[in-house]
Amino acid sequence: MKFLDDLSRQNLEYEMTELGEKPFRGRQLYKWMYSKGIFDLQEMTDLSKQLRQKLEQKYGFRKIEVIEKIQSKKDGSTKVLLELGDKNRIETVILRDGERLTGCVSTQVGCRMGCSFCSTAKIGLIRNLKIGEIVRQIIIMNRLLSEKNEKLSNIVFMGMGEPLDNLDNLNEAIKIILDENGLNFSHRKVTVSTCGMVNELKKMYEELDSPVNLAVSLNFTDNKIRQRYMPVSKKYPVEALISTLRNLPLQKRKRITIEYVLLKNINDSQMDAKYLAEVLRGLPVKINLIVYNDSDIGFNSAADENVLAFQKVLLDKGLSAFIRKSLGSDIEGACGQLYAKYNKKI
Ligand code: SF4
C-alpha cells in the first residue's frame, strides 16, 4: 500500500497520471488533505465513487493519533503525544504566549545529533517523519484549538529531531504549509531551528522559493566546548557555521534568531556573554536566552542573577537579547521530555 500523504503535490499529480487519470485529480487530493484536513477517501465527495474505490485498492494515508494531552497550569501551553501507524511516538506542543499560539513541530522520531543536554538525544534516531506526518501535526493542533475558536499563528520546527537532518521531507512540508491551497501560512510565521548543519542549511535556502525564518541553537562559542556538548560541531565547527550565517541570502530586515540555552556553571558566565557578543558581531541577529528546564540528565538551569547579568552584557554591546519565558516548564517543555517520561511509564 502506498501512502498519498507521503507525496508532494507534483508527485500526487504524477501518481494520478500513472493511474490513467488527469493530473488535476492529484490537486483535488492535495486540497482535501491540506486545505480541508480530510484523510479519508470516502469523504472526498468530488471524486467519483468509482475513482475512490480504485484509489482505495492501492492507496491509504499515514495513521497519526492523539495519545495524551497535557496542559500547563502555569501558561496554558499544551503538549500532545501522538502515535504513528508503526506505533512510534512523537510529540508536538502548542505554546501559548498571550495572543500568540505557536505550534512546535517534530521532524523525526528521536534524533541522532547527540546534544548532551537534550532528552531526545537519549532516544537516538529511530526514523525520519514523512511529509504528511510533519504537516498533520499542525492540522491536529489546529483541530484541538478549534474547540475554543482558536488557531495557530506561528510554526516552529523545534520539536523532536533536527529538521535539516530530514531536509527533503522538511522542504516539501514547508511548501505545503506556505501554499495557499495547503495550510496557507505566511513565510514570516514559519521558523526552522537547527543545531547548525551547515551544508543542509545552504541547501534549504537554495531550494525554498520563500525563505522562512531561521533559528540557530548555538549555546557555545568555543568550538572545543561546543563539540563536547553538541557533536554536530565536529563536522561543522562554530567558525563555519557563523561564516555560513554571514552569507545567507536573508531578506531585508530579517534577523536570525540565536538560541542560547543557559546551563548552570557551563556557559552562563559574563565572560561567555562577551565571547558571544564578539562571535555575533555584525550579524543581523536577535538572541533568545533560554532558561533550561531542570532535568534528570545532569544539567541545571542558570541562576536568575546570572541570566540577568548575561543579558546585560549583550545589551551593553548593542545586541537584542531576550530572556525567553520557559513555556510549559511544568509539563516538561524541553524537547523529548514527554516522550522520555511516557516511555518510562510503560
Ligand atoms: S537539541 Fe535538537 S538537535 Fe540536539 S539532540 Fe535534541 S532534538 Fe536533536
Coordinates of C-alpha atoms and ligand atoms in Angstrom, one line a residue:
M1 CA 0.0 0.0 0.0
K2 CA 1.2 3.5 -0.9
F3 CA 0.5 6.5 1.3
L4 CA -0.9 9.5 -0.5
D5 CA 0.4 11.8 2.2
D6 CA 4.0 10.7 1.6
L7 CA 3.8 12.6 -1.8
S8 CA 4.5 16.2 -2.7
R9 CA 1.9 17.9 -4.9
Q10 CA 3.8 17.3 -8.1
N11 CA 4.2 13.6 -7.2
L12 CA 0.4 13.3 -6.4
E13 CA -0.3 14.7 -9.9
Y14 CA 2.2 12.3 -11.5
E15 CA 0.8 9.3 -9.5
M16 CA -2.7 10.1 -10.9
T17 CA -1.4 10.2 -14.5
E18 CA 0.2 6.8 -13.8
L19 CA -3.3 5.5 -12.9
G20 CA -4.7 6.9 -16.2
E21 CA -6.3 9.9 -14.5
K22 CA -5.9 13.6 -15.3
P23 CA -3.2 15.4 -13.2
F24 CA -5.9 17.7 -11.6
R25 CA -7.1 14.7 -9.6
G26 CA -3.8 14.9 -7.8
R27 CA -4.5 18.6 -7.0
Q28 CA -8.0 17.6 -5.7
L29 CA -6.5 15.0 -3.4
Y30 CA -3.9 17.6 -2.2
K31 CA -6.7 20.1 -1.4
W32 CA -8.7 17.6 0.5
M33 CA -5.8 16.7 2.7
Y34 CA -4.1 20.1 3.3
S35 CA -6.8 22.7 2.7
K36 CA -9.6 20.7 4.4
G37 CA -7.7 18.4 6.6
I38 CA -9.6 15.3 5.3
F39 CA -7.6 12.0 5.2
D40 CA -10.4 9.6 4.3
L41 CA -11.1 8.8 0.6
Q42 CA -14.8 8.2 1.2
E43 CA -15.2 11.8 2.4
M44 CA -13.6 13.2 -0.8
T45 CA -17.0 13.7 -2.4
D46 CA -15.9 15.5 -5.6
L47 CA -14.1 12.3 -6.7
S48 CA -16.4 9.8 -8.3
K49 CA -17.3 6.7 -6.3
Q50 CA -15.5 4.6 -8.9
L51 CA -12.3 6.6 -8.6
R52 CA -12.5 6.4 -4.8
Q53 CA -12.8 2.6 -5.0
K54 CA -9.9 2.4 -7.4
L55 CA -7.7 4.6 -5.1
E56 CA -8.7 2.6 -2.0
Q57 CA -7.3 -0.6 -3.6
K58 CA -3.8 0.9 -3.9
Y59 CA -3.5 3.9 -1.5
G60 CA -4.1 4.9 2.0
F61 CA -3.0 7.6 4.5
R62 CA -0.5 7.5 7.3
K63 CA -2.1 6.9 10.7
I64 CA -1.5 9.5 13.4
E65 CA -3.5 9.6 16.6
V66 CA -3.5 11.7 19.8
I67 CA -2.5 9.5 22.8
E68 CA -2.2 12.1 25.5
K69 CA -2.6 15.8 26.0
I70 CA -1.1 17.7 29.0
Q71 CA -1.9 21.3 29.6
S72 CA 0.4 23.6 31.6
K73 CA -1.3 25.1 34.6
K74 CA 1.3 28.0 34.5
D75 CA 0.8 29.3 31.0
G76 CA -1.8 27.2 29.1
S77 CA 0.7 25.6 26.7
T78 CA -0.3 22.1 25.7
K79 CA 1.9 19.1 24.9
V80 CA 0.4 16.5 22.7
L81 CA 1.8 12.9 22.4
L82 CA 1.0 11.3 19.1
E83 CA 1.2 7.7 18.0
L84 CA 2.1 6.9 14.4
G85 CA 0.9 3.9 12.3
D86 CA 4.1 1.9 13.1
K87 CA 3.5 2.6 16.9
N88 CA 6.4 5.1 17.1
R89 CA 5.5 8.1 19.1
I90 CA 6.3 11.8 18.6
E91 CA 5.3 14.9 20.4
T92 CA 4.1 18.3 19.3
V93 CA 3.5 21.4 21.5
I94 CA 1.1 24.3 21.4
L95 CA 3.0 27.2 23.0
R96 CA 0.7 29.9 24.3
D97 CA 2.2 33.3 24.8
G98 CA -0.5 35.9 25.1
E99 CA -2.3 36.1 21.7
R100 CA 0.4 34.2 20.0
L101 CA -0.1 30.4 19.6
T102 CA 3.0 28.7 18.2
G103 CA 2.9 25.1 17.1
C104 CA 6.2 23.3 17.9
V105 CA 6.6 20.6 15.3
S106 CA 8.7 17.4 15.3
T107 CA 10.5 16.2 12.1
Q108 CA 12.0 12.9 13.3
V109 CA 11.2 10.1 15.8
G110 CA 14.2 10.7 18.1
C111 CA 17.4 12.4 16.9
R112 CA 20.9 11.4 16.1
M113 CA 22.6 14.8 16.8
G114 CA 23.5 13.8 20.4
C115 CA 23.3 17.1 22.2
S116 CA 24.1 16.1 25.7
F117 CA 21.6 18.5 27.4
C118 CA 18.6 17.1 25.4
S119 CA 16.3 14.3 26.3
T120 CA 15.5 13.4 22.7
A121 CA 19.2 12.7 22.1
K122 CA 19.0 9.8 24.5
I123 CA 16.4 8.1 22.2
G124 CA 18.7 8.2 19.2
L125 CA 17.3 8.4 15.7
I126 CA 14.5 5.9 15.0
R127 CA 13.3 7.3 11.7
N128 CA 12.6 10.4 9.7
L129 CA 9.0 11.6 9.6
K130 CA 7.3 11.6 6.2
I131 CA 5.9 14.8 4.6
G132 CA 2.3 14.2 5.7
E133 CA 3.3 13.2 9.2
I134 CA 5.1 16.6 9.6
V135 CA 2.1 18.6 8.2
R136 CA -0.5 16.6 10.1
Q137 CA 0.9 17.7 13.4
I138 CA -0.2 21.3 12.5
I139 CA -3.6 20.1 11.3
I140 CA -4.1 18.2 14.6
M141 CA -3.1 21.2 16.7
N142 CA -5.5 23.4 14.8
R143 CA -8.3 20.9 15.3
L144 CA -7.7 20.8 19.0
L145 CA -7.6 24.6 19.1
S146 CA -10.7 25.0 17.0
E147 CA -12.7 23.7 20.0
K148 CA -12.0 27.2 21.5
N149 CA -12.3 29.0 18.2
E150 CA -8.5 29.5 18.1
K151 CA -5.8 28.5 15.6
L152 CA -2.0 28.5 15.4
S153 CA -0.5 31.9 14.5
N154 CA 3.1 30.6 14.1
I155 CA 5.0 27.4 13.4
V156 CA 8.4 26.5 14.6
F157 CA 10.3 23.3 13.7
M158 CA 11.8 22.8 17.2
G159 CA 10.1 19.6 18.4
M160 CA 11.8 16.1 18.3
G161 CA 14.6 15.8 15.8
E162 CA 16.9 18.0 13.8
P163 CA 14.8 19.4 10.9
L164 CA 17.7 19.8 8.5
D165 CA 18.6 16.1 9.0
N166 CA 15.3 15.3 7.2
L167 CA 15.8 18.1 4.6
D168 CA 13.8 16.7 1.6
N169 CA 10.7 16.0 3.6
L170 CA 11.1 19.2 5.6
N171 CA 11.2 21.3 2.4
E172 CA 8.2 19.6 0.9
A173 CA 6.3 20.0 4.2
I174 CA 7.2 23.7 4.3
K175 CA 5.9 24.1 0.7
I176 CA 2.5 22.7 1.8
I177 CA 2.5 24.9 4.9
L178 CA 3.1 28.0 2.8
D179 CA 0.9 27.1 -0.2
E180 CA -2.4 29.0 -0.5
N181 CA -4.0 25.6 -1.5
G182 CA -2.4 24.0 1.5
L183 CA -2.1 25.4 5.0
N184 CA -1.6 29.0 3.8
F185 CA 0.8 30.3 6.4
S186 CA 3.0 33.4 5.6
H187 CA 6.7 32.6 5.4
R188 CA 7.1 35.3 8.1
K189 CA 5.3 33.0 10.5
V190 CA 7.4 29.8 10.0
T191 CA 10.7 29.2 11.6
V192 CA 13.2 26.4 11.2
S193 CA 15.5 25.8 14.2
T194 CA 18.8 24.0 13.6
C195 CA 21.7 22.9 15.7
G196 CA 24.0 24.0 12.8
M197 CA 24.0 21.6 9.9
V198 CA 25.9 24.0 7.6
N199 CA 25.6 22.3 4.1
E200 CA 21.9 21.4 4.6
L201 CA 21.2 24.9 5.7
K202 CA 22.6 26.3 2.5
K203 CA 20.6 23.7 0.5
M204 CA 17.4 24.6 2.3
Y205 CA 17.8 28.3 1.3
E206 CA 18.6 27.2 -2.3
E207 CA 15.5 25.0 -2.6
L208 CA 12.8 27.1 -1.0
D209 CA 11.1 29.9 -3.0
S210 CA 10.0 31.7 0.1
P211 CA 12.7 32.0 2.8
V212 CA 11.4 31.0 6.2
N213 CA 12.8 32.4 9.4
L214 CA 15.9 30.8 10.9
A215 CA 16.8 30.0 14.5
V216 CA 20.2 28.5 15.3
S217 CA 20.7 26.7 18.6
L218 CA 24.3 28.0 19.2
N219 CA 24.8 27.7 23.0
F220 CA 28.6 27.6 23.0
T221 CA 31.0 29.9 21.1
D222 CA 34.2 27.9 21.7
N223 CA 34.4 25.1 19.3
K224 CA 36.2 22.7 21.6
I225 CA 33.5 23.2 24.3
R226 CA 30.7 23.0 21.7
Q227 CA 32.0 19.7 20.4
R228 CA 31.8 18.3 23.9
Y229 CA 28.1 19.1 24.3
M230 CA 27.0 19.3 20.7
P231 CA 28.8 16.8 18.5
V232 CA 27.5 18.4 15.3
S233 CA 30.4 20.9 15.8
K234 CA 32.9 18.2 15.0
K235 CA 31.6 18.2 11.4
Y236 CA 30.5 21.8 11.3
P237 CA 32.7 24.0 13.6
V238 CA 31.4 27.2 15.0
E239 CA 33.5 29.2 12.6
A240 CA 32.0 27.5 9.6
L241 CA 28.5 28.0 11.0
I242 CA 29.0 31.7 11.6
S243 CA 30.5 32.3 8.2
T244 CA 27.6 30.5 6.6
L245 CA 25.1 32.7 8.5
R246 CA 27.0 35.8 7.3
N247 CA 26.5 34.7 3.7
L248 CA 22.9 33.5 3.8
P249 CA 20.6 35.3 1.3
L250 CA 18.4 36.9 4.0
Q251 CA 15.6 39.2 3.1
K252 CA 15.9 42.9 4.1
R253 CA 15.1 43.4 7.8
K254 CA 15.1 39.6 8.5
R255 CA 17.1 38.6 11.6
I256 CA 18.4 35.3 12.5
T257 CA 17.4 34.1 16.0
I258 CA 20.3 32.8 18.1
E259 CA 19.1 30.3 20.7
Y260 CA 21.3 30.2 23.7
V261 CA 20.3 27.7 26.5
L262 CA 21.9 28.9 29.8
L263 CA 23.3 25.9 31.7
K264 CA 24.5 26.5 35.2
N265 CA 28.3 26.8 35.6
I266 CA 28.8 25.7 32.0
N267 CA 28.0 28.6 29.6
D268 CA 26.3 31.2 31.8
S269 CA 29.2 33.5 32.9
Q270 CA 29.7 37.1 31.9
M271 CA 32.8 36.1 30.0
D272 CA 30.7 33.7 28.0
A273 CA 28.4 36.6 27.2
K274 CA 31.3 38.7 26.0
Y275 CA 32.5 35.9 23.7
L276 CA 29.0 35.5 22.3
A277 CA 28.8 39.2 21.5
E278 CA 32.2 39.0 19.8
V279 CA 31.3 36.0 17.7
L280 CA 28.0 37.6 16.5
R281 CA 29.4 41.0 15.8
G282 CA 27.9 42.4 12.6
L283 CA 25.3 39.7 12.1
P284 CA 21.6 40.6 11.9
V285 CA 20.5 38.6 14.9
K286 CA 18.3 38.6 18.0
I287 CA 19.3 36.4 20.9
N288 CA 16.9 34.3 22.9
L289 CA 18.4 33.4 26.3
I290 CA 16.6 30.2 27.3
V291 CA 16.4 29.2 30.9
Y292 CA 16.8 25.5 30.9
N293 CA 14.1 23.3 32.4
D294 CA 15.9 21.3 35.2
S295 CA 16.1 17.7 34.0
D296 CA 17.3 14.4 35.3
I297 CA 20.1 14.2 32.7
G298 CA 22.7 16.1 34.7
F299 CA 22.2 19.8 33.9
N300 CA 20.6 22.6 35.9
S301 CA 19.2 26.0 34.9
A302 CA 21.4 29.1 35.4
A303 CA 20.6 31.2 38.5
D304 CA 18.3 34.2 37.8
E305 CA 21.0 36.8 38.7
N306 CA 23.4 35.1 36.2
V307 CA 20.8 35.2 33.4
L308 CA 20.2 38.9 34.0
A309 CA 23.9 39.7 34.1
F310 CA 24.4 37.7 30.9
Q311 CA 21.7 39.6 29.2
K312 CA 23.1 43.0 30.4
V313 CA 26.5 42.2 28.8
L314 CA 24.8 41.6 25.5
L315 CA 22.5 44.7 25.7
D316 CA 25.5 46.9 26.6
K317 CA 27.2 45.7 23.4
G318 CA 24.1 46.9 21.4
L319 CA 22.6 43.4 20.8
S320 CA 19.0 42.5 21.1
A321 CA 18.7 39.9 23.8
F322 CA 15.6 38.5 25.3
I323 CA 15.1 36.1 28.2
R324 CA 12.7 33.6 26.9
K325 CA 9.9 32.5 29.1
S326 CA 10.2 28.8 29.8
L327 CA 6.8 28.0 28.4
G328 CA 5.3 24.7 29.5
S329 CA 8.0 24.2 32.2
D330 CA 5.6 22.3 34.4
I331 CA 4.7 19.9 31.5
E332 CA 8.3 19.1 30.8
G333 CA 8.7 21.6 28.0
A334 CA 12.2 20.7 26.7
C335 CA 12.2 18.6 23.6
G336 CA 11.7 14.9 24.0
Q337 CA 10.9 15.0 27.7
L338 CA 7.3 13.9 27.4
Y339 CA 8.3 11.1 25.2
A340 CA 11.0 10.0 27.6
K341 CA 8.5 10.1 30.5
Y342 CA 5.9 8.2 28.6
N343 CA 8.4 5.5 27.8
K344 CA 9.4 5.2 31.4
K345 CA 5.8 4.7 32.4
I346 CA 5.1 1.8 30.0
Ligands
SF4_1 S1 18.7 19.6 20.9 FE1 17.7 19.2 18.9 S2 19.4 18.6 17.5 FE2 20.1 18.4 19.6 S3 19.7 16.2 20.1 FE3 18.0 17.4 20.8 S4 16.5 17.3 19.1 FE4 18.5 16.7 18.3

